[in-house]
Coordinates of C-alpha atoms (C1' of nucleotides) in Angstrom, one line a residue:
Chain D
X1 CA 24.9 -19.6 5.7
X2 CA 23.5 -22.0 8.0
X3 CA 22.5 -25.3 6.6
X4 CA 19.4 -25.5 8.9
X5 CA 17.9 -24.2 6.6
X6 CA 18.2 -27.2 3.7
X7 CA 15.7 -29.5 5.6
X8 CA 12.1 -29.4 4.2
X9 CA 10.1 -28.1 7.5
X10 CA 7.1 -30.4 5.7
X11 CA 9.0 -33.6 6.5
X12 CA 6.2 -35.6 4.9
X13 CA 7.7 -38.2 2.0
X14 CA 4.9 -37.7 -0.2
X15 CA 3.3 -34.4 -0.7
X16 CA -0.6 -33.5 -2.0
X17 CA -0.7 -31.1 -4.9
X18 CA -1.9 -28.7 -2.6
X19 CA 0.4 -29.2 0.4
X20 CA 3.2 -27.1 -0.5
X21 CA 1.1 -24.1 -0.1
X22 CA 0.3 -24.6 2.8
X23 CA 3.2 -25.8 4.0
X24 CA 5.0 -22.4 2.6
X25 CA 2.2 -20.4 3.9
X26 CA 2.4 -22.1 7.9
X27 CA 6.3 -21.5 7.5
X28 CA 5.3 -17.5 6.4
X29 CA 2.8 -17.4 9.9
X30 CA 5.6 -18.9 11.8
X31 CA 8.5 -16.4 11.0
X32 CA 10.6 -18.9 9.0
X33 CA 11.0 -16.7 6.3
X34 CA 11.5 -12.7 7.5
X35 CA 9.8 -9.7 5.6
X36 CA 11.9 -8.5 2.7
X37 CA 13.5 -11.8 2.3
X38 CA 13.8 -12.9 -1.3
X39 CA 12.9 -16.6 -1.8
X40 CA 14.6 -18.0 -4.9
X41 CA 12.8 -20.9 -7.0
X42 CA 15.4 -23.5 -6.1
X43 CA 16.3 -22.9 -2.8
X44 CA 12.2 -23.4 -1.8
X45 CA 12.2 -26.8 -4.3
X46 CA 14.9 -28.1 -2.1
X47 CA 13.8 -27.0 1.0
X48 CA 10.0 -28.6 0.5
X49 CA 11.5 -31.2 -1.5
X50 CA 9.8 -30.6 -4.8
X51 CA 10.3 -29.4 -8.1
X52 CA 10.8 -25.8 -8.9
X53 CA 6.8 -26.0 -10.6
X54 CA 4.9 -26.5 -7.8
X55 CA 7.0 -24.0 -5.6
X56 CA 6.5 -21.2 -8.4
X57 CA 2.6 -22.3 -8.0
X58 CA 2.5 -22.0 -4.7
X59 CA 4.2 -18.5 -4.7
X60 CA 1.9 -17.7 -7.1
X61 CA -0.9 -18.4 -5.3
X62 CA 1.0 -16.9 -1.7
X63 CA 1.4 -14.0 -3.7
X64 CA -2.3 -13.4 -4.7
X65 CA -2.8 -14.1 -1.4
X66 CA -0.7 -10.8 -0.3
X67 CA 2.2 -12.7 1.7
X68 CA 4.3 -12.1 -1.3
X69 CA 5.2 -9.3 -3.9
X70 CA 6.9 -10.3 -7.5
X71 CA 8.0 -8.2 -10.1
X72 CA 9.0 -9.8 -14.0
X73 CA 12.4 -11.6 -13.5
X74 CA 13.1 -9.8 -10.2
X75 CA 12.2 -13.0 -8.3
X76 CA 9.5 -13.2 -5.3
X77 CA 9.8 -11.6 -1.5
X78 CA 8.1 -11.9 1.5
X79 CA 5.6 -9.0 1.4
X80 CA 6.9 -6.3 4.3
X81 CA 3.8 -4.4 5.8
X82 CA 4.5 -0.8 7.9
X83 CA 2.9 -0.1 10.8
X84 CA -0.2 1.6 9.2
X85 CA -1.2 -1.2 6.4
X86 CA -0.8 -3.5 10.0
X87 CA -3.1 -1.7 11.9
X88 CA -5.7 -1.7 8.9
X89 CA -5.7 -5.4 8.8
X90 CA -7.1 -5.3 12.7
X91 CA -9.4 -2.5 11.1
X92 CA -10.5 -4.5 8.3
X93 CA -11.1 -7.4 10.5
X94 CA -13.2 -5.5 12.5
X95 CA -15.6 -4.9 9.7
X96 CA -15.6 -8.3 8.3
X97 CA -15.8 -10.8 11.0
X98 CA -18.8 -9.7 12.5
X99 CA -20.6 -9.7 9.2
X100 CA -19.8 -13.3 8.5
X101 CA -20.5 -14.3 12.3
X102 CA -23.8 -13.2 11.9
X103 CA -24.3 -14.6 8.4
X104 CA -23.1 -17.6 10.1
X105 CA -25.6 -17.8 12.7
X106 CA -28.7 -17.6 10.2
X107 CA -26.4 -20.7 7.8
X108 CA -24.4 -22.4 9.9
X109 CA -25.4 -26.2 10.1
X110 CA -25.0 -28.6 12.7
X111 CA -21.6 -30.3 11.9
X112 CA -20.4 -26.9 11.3
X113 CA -21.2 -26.1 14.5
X114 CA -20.0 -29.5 16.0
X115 CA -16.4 -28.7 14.9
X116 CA -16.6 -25.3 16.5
X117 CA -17.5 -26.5 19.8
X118 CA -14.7 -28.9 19.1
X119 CA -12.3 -26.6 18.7
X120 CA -13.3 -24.5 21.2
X121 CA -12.7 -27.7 23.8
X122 CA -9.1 -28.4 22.4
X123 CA -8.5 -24.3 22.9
X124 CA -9.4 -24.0 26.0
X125 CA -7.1 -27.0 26.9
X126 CA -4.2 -25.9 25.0
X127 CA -5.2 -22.8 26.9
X128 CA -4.8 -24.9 30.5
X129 CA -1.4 -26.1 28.9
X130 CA 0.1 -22.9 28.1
X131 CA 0.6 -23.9 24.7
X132 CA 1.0 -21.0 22.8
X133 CA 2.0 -22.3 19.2
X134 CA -1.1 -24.5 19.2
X135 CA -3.4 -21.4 20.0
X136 CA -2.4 -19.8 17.6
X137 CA -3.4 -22.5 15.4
X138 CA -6.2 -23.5 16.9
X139 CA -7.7 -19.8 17.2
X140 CA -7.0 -19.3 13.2
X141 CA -8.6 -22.5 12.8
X142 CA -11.9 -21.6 14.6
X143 CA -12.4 -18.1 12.7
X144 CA -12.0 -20.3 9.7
X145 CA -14.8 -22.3 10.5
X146 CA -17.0 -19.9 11.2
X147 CA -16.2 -18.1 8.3
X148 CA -16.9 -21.0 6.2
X149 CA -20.6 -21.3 8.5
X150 CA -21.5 -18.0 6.4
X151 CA -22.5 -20.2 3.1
X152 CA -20.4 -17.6 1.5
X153 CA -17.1 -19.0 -0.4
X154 CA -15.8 -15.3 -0.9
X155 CA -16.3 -13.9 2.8
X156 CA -15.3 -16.5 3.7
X157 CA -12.1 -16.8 2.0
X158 CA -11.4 -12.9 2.7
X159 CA -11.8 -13.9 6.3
X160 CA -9.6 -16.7 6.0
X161 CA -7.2 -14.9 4.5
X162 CA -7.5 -12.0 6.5
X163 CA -7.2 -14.4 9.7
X164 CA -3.9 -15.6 8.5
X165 CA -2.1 -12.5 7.7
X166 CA -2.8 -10.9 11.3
X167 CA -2.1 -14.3 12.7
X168 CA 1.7 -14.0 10.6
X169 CA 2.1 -10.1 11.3
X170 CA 1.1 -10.1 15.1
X171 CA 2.8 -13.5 15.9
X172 CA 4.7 -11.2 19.0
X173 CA 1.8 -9.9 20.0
X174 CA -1.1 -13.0 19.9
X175 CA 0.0 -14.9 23.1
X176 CA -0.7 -11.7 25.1
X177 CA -4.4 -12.2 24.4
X178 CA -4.1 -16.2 23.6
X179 CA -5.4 -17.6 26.6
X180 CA -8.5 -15.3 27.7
X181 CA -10.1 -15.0 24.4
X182 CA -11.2 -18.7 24.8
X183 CA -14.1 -17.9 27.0
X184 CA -15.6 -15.2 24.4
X185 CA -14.8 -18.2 21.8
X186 CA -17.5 -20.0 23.4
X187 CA -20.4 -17.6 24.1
X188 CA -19.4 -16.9 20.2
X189 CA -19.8 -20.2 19.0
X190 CA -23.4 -20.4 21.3
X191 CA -24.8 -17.4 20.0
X192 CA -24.1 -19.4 16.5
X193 CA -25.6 -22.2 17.9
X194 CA -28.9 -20.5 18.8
X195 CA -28.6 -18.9 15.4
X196 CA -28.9 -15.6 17.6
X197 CA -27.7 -13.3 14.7
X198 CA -27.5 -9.7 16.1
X199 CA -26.0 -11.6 19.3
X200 CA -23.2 -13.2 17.1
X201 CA -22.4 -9.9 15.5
X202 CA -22.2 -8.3 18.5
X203 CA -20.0 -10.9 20.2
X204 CA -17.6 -10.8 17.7
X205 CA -17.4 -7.3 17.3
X206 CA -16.3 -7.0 21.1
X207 CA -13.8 -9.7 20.6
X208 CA -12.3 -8.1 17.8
X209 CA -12.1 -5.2 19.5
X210 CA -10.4 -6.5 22.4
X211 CA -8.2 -8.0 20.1
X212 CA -7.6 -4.6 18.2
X213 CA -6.5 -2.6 21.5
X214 CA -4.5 -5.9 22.8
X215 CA -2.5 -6.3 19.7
X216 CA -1.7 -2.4 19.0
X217 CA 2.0 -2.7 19.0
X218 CA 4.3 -0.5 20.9
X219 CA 4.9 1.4 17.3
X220 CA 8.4 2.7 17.6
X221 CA 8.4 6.4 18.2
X222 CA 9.7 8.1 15.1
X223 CA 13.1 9.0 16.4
X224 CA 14.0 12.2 14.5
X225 CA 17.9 11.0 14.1
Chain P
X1 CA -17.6 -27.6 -30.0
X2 CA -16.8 -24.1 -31.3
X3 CA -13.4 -23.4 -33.0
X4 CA -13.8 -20.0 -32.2
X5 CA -12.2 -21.1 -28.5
X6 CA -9.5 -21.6 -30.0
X7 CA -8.3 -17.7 -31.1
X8 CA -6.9 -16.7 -28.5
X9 CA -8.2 -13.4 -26.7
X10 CA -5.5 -11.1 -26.2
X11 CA -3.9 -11.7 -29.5
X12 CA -0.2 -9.9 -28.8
X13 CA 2.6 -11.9 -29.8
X14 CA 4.6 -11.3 -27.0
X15 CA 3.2 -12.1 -23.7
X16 CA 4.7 -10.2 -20.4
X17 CA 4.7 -12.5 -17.3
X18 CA 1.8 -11.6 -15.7
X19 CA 0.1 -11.0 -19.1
X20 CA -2.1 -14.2 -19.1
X21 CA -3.5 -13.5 -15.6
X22 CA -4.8 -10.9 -16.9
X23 CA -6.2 -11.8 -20.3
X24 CA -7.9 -14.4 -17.9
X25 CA -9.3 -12.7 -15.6
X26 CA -10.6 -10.5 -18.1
X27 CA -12.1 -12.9 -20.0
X28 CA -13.7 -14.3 -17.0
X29 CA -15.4 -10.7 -16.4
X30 CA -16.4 -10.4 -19.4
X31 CA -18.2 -13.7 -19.4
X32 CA -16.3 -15.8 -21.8
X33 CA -15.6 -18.6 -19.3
X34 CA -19.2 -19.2 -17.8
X35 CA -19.9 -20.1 -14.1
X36 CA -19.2 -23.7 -13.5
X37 CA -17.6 -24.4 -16.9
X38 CA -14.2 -26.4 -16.1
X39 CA -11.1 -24.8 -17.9
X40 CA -8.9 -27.7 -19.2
X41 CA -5.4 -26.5 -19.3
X42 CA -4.5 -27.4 -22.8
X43 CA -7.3 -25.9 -24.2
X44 CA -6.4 -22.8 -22.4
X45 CA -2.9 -22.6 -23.2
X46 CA -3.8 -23.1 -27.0
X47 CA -5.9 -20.0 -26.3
X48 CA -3.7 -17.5 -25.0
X49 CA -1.1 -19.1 -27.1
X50 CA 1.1 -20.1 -24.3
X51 CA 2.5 -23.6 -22.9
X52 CA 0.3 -25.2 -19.5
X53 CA 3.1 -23.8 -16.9
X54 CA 2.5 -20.6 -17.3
X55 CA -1.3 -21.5 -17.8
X56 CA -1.1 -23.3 -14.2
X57 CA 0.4 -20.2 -12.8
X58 CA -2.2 -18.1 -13.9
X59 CA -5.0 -20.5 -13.0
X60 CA -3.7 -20.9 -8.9
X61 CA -3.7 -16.7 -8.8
X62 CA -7.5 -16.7 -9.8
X63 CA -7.9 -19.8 -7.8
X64 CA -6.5 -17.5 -4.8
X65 CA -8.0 -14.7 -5.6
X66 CA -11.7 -16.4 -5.7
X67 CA -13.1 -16.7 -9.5
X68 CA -11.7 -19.9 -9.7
X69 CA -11.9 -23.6 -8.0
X70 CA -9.9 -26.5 -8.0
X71 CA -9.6 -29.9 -6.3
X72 CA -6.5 -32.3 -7.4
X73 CA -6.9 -33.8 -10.6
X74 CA -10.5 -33.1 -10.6
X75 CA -9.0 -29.7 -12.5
X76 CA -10.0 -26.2 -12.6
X77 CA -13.6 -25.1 -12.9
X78 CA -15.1 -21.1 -12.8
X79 CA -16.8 -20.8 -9.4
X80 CA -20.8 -20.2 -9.6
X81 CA -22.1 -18.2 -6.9
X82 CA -25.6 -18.4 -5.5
X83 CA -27.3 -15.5 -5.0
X84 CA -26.9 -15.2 -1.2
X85 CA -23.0 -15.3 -2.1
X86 CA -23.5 -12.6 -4.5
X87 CA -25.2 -10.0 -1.9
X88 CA -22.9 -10.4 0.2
X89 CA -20.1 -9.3 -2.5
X90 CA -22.2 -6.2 -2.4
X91 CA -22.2 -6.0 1.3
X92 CA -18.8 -6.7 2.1
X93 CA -17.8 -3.8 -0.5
X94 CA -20.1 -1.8 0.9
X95 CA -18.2 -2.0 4.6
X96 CA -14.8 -2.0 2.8
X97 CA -14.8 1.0 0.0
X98 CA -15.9 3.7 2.8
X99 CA -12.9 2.5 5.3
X100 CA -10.9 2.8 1.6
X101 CA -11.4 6.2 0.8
X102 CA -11.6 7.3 3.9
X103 CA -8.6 6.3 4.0
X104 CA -7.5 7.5 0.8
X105 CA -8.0 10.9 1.3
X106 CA -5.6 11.0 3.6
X107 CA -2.7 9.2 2.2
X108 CA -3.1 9.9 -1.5
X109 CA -0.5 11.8 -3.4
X110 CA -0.5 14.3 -5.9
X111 CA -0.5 11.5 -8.6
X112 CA -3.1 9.5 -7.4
X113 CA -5.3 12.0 -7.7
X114 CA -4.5 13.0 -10.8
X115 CA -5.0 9.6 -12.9
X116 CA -8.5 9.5 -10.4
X117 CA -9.2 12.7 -12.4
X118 CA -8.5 11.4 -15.4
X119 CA -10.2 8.7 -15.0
X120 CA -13.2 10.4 -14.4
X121 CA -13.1 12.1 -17.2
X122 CA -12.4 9.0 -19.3
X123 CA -15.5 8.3 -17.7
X124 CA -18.2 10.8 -18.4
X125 CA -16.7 10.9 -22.1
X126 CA -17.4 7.1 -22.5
X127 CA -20.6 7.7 -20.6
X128 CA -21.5 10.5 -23.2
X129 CA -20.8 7.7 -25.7
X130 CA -22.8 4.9 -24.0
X131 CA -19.9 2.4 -23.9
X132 CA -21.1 0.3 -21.5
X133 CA -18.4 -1.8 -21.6
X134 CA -15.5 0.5 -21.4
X135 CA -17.7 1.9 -18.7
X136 CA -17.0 -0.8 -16.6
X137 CA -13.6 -1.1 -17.1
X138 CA -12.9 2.4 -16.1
X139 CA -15.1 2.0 -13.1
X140 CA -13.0 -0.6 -12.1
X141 CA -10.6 1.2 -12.7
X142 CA -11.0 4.1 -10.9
X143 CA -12.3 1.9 -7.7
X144 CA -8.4 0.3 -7.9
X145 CA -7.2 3.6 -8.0
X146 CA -9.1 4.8 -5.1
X147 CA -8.2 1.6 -3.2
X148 CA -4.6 2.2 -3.9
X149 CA -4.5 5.6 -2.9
X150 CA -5.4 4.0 0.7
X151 CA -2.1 3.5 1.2
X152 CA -2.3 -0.3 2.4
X153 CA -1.4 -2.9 0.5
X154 CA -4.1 -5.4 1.8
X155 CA -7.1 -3.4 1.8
X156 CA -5.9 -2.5 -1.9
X157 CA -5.8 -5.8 -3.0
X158 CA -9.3 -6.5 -1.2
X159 CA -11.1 -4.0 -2.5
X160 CA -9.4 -5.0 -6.0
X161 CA -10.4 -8.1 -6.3
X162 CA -13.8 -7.3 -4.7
X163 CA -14.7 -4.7 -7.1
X164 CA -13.4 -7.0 -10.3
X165 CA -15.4 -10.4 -9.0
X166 CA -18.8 -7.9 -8.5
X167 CA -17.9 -6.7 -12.1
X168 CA -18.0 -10.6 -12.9
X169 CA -21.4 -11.4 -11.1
X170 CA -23.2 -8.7 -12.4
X171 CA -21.9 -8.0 -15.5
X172 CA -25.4 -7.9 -16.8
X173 CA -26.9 -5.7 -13.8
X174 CA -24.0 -3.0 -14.5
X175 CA -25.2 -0.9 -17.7
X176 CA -28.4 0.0 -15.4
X177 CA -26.0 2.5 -12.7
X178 CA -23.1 3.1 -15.4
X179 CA -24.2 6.2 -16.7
X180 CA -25.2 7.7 -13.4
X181 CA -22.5 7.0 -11.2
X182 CA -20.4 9.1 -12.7
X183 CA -21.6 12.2 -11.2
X184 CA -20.6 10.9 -7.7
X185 CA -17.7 9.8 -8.6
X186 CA -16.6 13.2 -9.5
X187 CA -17.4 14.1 -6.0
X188 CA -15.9 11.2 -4.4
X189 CA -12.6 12.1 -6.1
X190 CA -13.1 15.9 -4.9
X191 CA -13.2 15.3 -1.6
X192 CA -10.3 13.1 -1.5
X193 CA -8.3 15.5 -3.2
X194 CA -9.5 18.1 -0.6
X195 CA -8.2 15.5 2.4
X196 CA -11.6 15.2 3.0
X197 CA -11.8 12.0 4.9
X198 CA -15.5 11.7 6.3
X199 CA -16.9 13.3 3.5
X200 CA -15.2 10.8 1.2
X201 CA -15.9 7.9 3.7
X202 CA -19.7 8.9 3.5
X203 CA -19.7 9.7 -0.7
X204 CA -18.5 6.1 -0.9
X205 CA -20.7 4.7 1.4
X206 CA -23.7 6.2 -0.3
X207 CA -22.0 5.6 -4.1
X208 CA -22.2 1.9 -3.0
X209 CA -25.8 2.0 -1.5
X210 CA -27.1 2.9 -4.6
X211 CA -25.4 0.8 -6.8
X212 CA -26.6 -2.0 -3.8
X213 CA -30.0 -1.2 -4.7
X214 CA -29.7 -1.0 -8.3
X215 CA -27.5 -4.0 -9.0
X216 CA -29.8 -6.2 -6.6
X217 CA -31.2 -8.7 -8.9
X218 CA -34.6 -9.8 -9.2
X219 CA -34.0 -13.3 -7.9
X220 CA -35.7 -15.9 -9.6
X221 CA -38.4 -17.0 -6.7
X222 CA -38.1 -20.3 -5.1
X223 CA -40.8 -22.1 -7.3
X224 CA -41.9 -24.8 -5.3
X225 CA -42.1 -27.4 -8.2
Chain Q
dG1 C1' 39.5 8.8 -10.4
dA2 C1' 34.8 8.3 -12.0
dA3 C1' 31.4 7.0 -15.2
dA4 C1' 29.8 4.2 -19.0
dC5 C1' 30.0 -0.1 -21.3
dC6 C1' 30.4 -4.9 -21.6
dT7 C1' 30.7 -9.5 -20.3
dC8 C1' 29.3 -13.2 -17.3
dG9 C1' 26.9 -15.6 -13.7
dA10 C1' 22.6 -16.3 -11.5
dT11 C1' 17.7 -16.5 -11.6
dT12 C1' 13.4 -16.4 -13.6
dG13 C1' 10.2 -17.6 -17.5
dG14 C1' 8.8 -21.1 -20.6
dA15 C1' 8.4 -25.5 -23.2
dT16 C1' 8.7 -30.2 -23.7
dA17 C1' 8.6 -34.9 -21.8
dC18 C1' 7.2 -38.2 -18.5
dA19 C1' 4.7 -40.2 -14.4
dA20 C1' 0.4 -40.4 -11.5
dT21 C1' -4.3 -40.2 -11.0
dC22 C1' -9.1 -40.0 -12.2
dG23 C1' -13.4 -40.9 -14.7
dC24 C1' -15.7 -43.4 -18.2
dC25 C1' -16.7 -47.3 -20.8
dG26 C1' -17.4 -51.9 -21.5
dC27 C1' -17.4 -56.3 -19.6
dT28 C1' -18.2 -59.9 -16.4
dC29 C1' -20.5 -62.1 -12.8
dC30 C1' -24.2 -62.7 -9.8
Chain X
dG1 C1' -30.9 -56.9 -15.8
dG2 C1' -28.1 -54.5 -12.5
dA3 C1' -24.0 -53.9 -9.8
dG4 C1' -19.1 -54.5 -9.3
dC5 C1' -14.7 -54.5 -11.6
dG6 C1' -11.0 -53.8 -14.8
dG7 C1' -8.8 -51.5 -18.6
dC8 C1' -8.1 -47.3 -21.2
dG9 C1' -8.1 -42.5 -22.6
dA10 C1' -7.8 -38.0 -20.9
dT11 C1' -6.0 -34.7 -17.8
dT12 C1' -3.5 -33.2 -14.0
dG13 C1' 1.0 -33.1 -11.4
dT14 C1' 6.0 -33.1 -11.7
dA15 C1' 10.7 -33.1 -13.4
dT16 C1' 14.2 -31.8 -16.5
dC17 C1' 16.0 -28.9 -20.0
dC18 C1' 16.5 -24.5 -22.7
dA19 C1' 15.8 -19.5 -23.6
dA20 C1' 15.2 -14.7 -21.8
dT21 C1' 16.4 -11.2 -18.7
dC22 C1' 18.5 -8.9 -14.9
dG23 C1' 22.3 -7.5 -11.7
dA24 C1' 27.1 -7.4 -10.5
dG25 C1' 31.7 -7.0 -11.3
dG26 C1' 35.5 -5.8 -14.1
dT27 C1' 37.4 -3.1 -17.7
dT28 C1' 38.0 0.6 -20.6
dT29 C1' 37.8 5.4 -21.7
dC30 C1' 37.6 10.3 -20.8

DNA sequence: GAAACCTCGATTGGATACAATCGCCGCTCC
DNA sequence: GGAGCGGCGATTGTATCCAATCGAGGTTTC
């Protein structure tokens, strides 16, 4: 075993009550831990450097989340999605985002709308830069906002969520459409801005569409032998 | 204060694992826990007659899966949802159910279809009855059940926890459509059994349009003062 | 030689004990 | 009299310890 994998990827001293979540969950997006893996209580305390508590809360709430699956004294594993329950996230997506885009438009307020722009400036730099990882980041970040500009804590926490599992199970696939979705990012966040509703919804529906047909994977023909 | 808070709800002596997640979630359907009221973790291990850690546990799922909020130290309260928030539970069910079955009747198997089956029965018996409450449980039930049958884990666990927090908000709305909806669910089940996809996907889609209308609450209008 | 049983180690589930933080209350000072 | 401040109780967050359960390996028996 490779002892990599003993240093806390979090390499903050002190850690908020609500930090090793996301820590765990930005590991989970990143690939650190596979699909099917089994993560053990202690091995997770020591590799966040906490307590085993806090690391069974965190799974906990990672597992109602849908990154992980427990069963009674069988211990937790990364959740492992096939092809079909993939390609129904990009579905589901489809029918949610544009909903809470054009929620967003008639709710949104102007701060709410100041970090979107914001965002969509540091994008399209990272975009400049090549910087992939931040994208990524950056792009999840932005859906989330919007989200949140619906005034509705449950759509947009399904978005949220939603946003981070395609972000975890088309990691391979995102930089192909990275860099070019920046530009419909900002007629998005204008037609927000204008509080153009049906022009939101419709914008987001196309992105997510482009995003659907970018993202298909190659799914591995199913090879009789 | 009431000592009756203290008994605890599901009164078993033996509590599996994931037991208290459930006796919580439950209670918070069925209204025990009002909107806004802030759980203190003692008082809720007394109740369910465990210790706080696997109260916590419990407490970070619901947080997850939306009935709950928390910020550190500040403790756990029971969300309260405005009304806007609550329409759109409606609406985003009614986008995701129909993509569900749809989906459903392609993928379920034998057995699936047969606890649907006898679910609806359950259901028209307890509607014979006029148990509203096991009523709703069923329905919820049978929703799960259907959402299962999908195939995909995350648009199960959606539509779950959609159809259990629209339980929750309108809890008192629900008696109104119990009765009725039984009939199309009968229907809805048929045609999945039959591989029926569109026909299921429209069933659904019309099952929730009417339960839309009929749940919609009269919303206490804006008095100016 | 194979299958069932048993024992043991590893891991999860739970409880208790302790530290950190917050909000409330009274007090002091202006 | 009101605002700022400090102490204190209550509650959350964490760590450590113990019990319950599962899986693996070895052993025995047929």
């Amino acid at each position: 075993m490779e002892d990599e994998g003993a240093r806390p990827s979090a390499g903050r001293g002190r850690v908020s009550p609500q930090a090793v979540v996301r820590a765990i969950r930005e590991d989970l997006i990143r690939g650190v831990h596979r699909p099917g893996q089994r993560l053990t209580e202690e091995t997770m305390a020591a590799r966040y450097g906490v307590s085993r508590v806090p690391v069974r809360e965190a799974l906990r709430s990672l597992e109602a989340e849908g990154f992980l699956v427990s069963r009674p004294y069988a211990g937790i594993a990364v959740v492992e999605l096939s092809d079909d329950e993939a390609e129904d996230l990009l579905e589901v997506r489809a029918l949610l985002e544009p909903l809470g885009a054009g929620r967003a438009a008639l709710r949104r307020t102007a701060e709410q709308v100041g970090r979107m722009k914001e965002l969509v400036s540091l994008g399209m730099e990272a975009a400049e830069d090549g910087r992939l990882e931040e994208l990524s980041r950056l792009n999840s970040r932005l859906h989330e906002v919007i989200a949140a500009a619906s005034g509705s804590r449950t759509l947009s926490q399904l978005v949220t969520q939603l946003s981070d599992k395609i972000a975890w199970v088309y990691a391979a696939e995102l930089p192909r459409r990275a860099t070019d979705s920046w530009r419909e990012h900002a007629e998005i966040v204008s037609a927000i801005d204008e509080g153009d509703q049906d022009r939101a919804r419709e914008l987001v529906a196309r992105h997510i569409a482009l995003a659907q047909s970018a993202y298909r994977r190659r799914r591995p023909e199913p090879e009789g032998g």
